[in-house]
Coordinates of N, CA and C in Angstrom, one line a residue:
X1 N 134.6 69.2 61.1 CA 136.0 69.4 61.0 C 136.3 70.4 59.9
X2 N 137.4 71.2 60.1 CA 137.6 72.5 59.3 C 138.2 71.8 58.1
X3 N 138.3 72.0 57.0 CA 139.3 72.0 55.8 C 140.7 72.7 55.8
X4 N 141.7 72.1 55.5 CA 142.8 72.8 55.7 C 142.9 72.7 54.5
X5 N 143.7 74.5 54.2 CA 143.9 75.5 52.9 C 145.2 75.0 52.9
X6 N 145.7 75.0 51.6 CA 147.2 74.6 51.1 C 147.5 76.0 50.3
X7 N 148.8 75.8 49.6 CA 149.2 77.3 49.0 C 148.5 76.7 47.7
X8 N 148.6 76.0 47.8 CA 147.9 75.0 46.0 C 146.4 75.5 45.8
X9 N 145.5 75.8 47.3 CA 144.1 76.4 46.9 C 144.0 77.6 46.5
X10 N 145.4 78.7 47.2 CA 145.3 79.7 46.3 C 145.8 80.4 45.5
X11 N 146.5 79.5 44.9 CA 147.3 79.2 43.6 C 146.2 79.0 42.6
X12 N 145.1 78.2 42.8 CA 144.6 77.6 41.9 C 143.4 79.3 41.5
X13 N 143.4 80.3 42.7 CA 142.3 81.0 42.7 C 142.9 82.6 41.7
X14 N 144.2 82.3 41.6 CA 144.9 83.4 41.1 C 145.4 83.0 39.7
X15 N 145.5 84.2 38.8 CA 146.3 84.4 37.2 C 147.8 84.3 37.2
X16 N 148.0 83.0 36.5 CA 149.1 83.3 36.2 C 149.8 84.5 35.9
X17 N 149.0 84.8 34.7 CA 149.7 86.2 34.9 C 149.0 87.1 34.4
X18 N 149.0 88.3 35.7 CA 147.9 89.5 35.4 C 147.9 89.9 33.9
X19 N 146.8 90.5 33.5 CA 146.9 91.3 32.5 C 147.0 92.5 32.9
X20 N 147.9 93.2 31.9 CA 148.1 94.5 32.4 C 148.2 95.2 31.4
X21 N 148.2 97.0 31.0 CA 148.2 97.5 30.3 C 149.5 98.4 30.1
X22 N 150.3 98.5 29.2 CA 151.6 99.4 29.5 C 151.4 100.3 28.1
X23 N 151.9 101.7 28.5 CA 151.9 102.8 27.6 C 153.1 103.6 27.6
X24 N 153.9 103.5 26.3 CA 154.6 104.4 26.3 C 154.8 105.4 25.9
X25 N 155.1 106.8 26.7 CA 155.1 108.2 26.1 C 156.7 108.2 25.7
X26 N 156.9 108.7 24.7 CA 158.8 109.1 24.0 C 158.5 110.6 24.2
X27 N 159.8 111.2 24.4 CA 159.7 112.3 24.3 C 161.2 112.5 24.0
X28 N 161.6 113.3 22.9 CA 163.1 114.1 22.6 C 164.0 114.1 23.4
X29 N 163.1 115.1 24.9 CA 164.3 116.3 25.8 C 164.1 115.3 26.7
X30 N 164.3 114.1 27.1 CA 163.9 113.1 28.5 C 163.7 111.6 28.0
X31 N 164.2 110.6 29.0 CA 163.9 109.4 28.9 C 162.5 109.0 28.3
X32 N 162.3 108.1 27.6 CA 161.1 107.5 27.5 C 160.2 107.0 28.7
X33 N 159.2 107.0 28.5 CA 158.5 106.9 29.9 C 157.2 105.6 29.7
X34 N 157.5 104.6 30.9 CA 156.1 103.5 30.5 C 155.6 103.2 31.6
X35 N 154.3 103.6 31.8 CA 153.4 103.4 32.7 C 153.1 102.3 32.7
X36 N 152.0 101.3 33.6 CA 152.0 99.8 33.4 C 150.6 100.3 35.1
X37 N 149.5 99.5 34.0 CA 147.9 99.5 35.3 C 147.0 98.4 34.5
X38 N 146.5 98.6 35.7 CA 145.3 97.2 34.8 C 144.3 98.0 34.1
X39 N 143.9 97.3 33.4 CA 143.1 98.0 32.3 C 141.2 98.0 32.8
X40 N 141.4 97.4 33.8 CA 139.9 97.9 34.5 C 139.9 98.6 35.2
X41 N 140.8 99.5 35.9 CA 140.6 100.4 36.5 C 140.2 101.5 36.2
X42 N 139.8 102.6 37.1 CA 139.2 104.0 36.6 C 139.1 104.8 38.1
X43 N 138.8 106.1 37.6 CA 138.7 106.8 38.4 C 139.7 106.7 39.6
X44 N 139.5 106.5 41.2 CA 140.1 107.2 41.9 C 141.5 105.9 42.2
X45 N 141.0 104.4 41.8 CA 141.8 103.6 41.4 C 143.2 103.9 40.7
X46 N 142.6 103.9 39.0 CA 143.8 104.5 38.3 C 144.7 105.2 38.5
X47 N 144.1 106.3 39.6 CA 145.0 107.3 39.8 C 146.2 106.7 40.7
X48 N 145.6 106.2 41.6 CA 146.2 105.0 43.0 C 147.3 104.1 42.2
X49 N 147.0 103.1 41.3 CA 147.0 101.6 40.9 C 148.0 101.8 39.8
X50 N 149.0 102.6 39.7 CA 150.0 102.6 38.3 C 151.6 102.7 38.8
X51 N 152.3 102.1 37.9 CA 153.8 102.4 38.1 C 154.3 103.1 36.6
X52 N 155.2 104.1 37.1 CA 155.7 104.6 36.0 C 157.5 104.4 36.0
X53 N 158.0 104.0 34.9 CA 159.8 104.4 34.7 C 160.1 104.6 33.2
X54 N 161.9 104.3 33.5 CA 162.0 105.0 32.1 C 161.8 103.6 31.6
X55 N 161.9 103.7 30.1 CA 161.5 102.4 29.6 C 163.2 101.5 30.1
X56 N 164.2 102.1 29.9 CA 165.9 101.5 29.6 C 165.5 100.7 31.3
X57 N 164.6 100.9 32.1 CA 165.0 100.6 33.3 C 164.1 98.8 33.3
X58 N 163.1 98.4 32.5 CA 163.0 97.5 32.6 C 163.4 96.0 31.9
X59 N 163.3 95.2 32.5 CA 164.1 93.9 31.8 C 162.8 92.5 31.7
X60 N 163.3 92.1 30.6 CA 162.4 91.0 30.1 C 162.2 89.7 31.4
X61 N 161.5 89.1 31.7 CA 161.1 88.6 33.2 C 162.2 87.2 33.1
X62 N 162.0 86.5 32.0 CA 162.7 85.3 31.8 C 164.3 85.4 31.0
X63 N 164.5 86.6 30.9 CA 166.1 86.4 30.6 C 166.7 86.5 31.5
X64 N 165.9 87.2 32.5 CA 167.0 87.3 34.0 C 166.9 86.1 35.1
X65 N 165.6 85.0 34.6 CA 165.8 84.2 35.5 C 166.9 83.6 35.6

């Protein structure tokens, strides 16, 4: 007989919460700018695996729940 998967088994197999790495570049003549990638990536990944905005654009996760 097969085992039946619940959302609970792969819940249990995942991070609460990623780790991730965020960088911000300031600059004068333009918005602030923050990139956000995991910190193991590399090469043709990294280039793939990132988001960038201005910083004013993001919001703290639990003030908006």
């Amino acid at each position: 007989m097969d085992e039946a998967h619940t959302t609970d088994d792969v819940a249990d197999d995942v991070q609460a919460e990623p780790e991730l790495i965020s960088v911000v570049v300031e600059d004068d003549d333009a918005p602030d700018q923050c990139t956000i990638f995991h910190p193991e990536s590399s090469g043709v990944d990294r280039m793939s695996q990132w988001i960038t905005a201005e910083t004013d654009l993001f919001v703290d996760l639990y003030s908006v729940r």
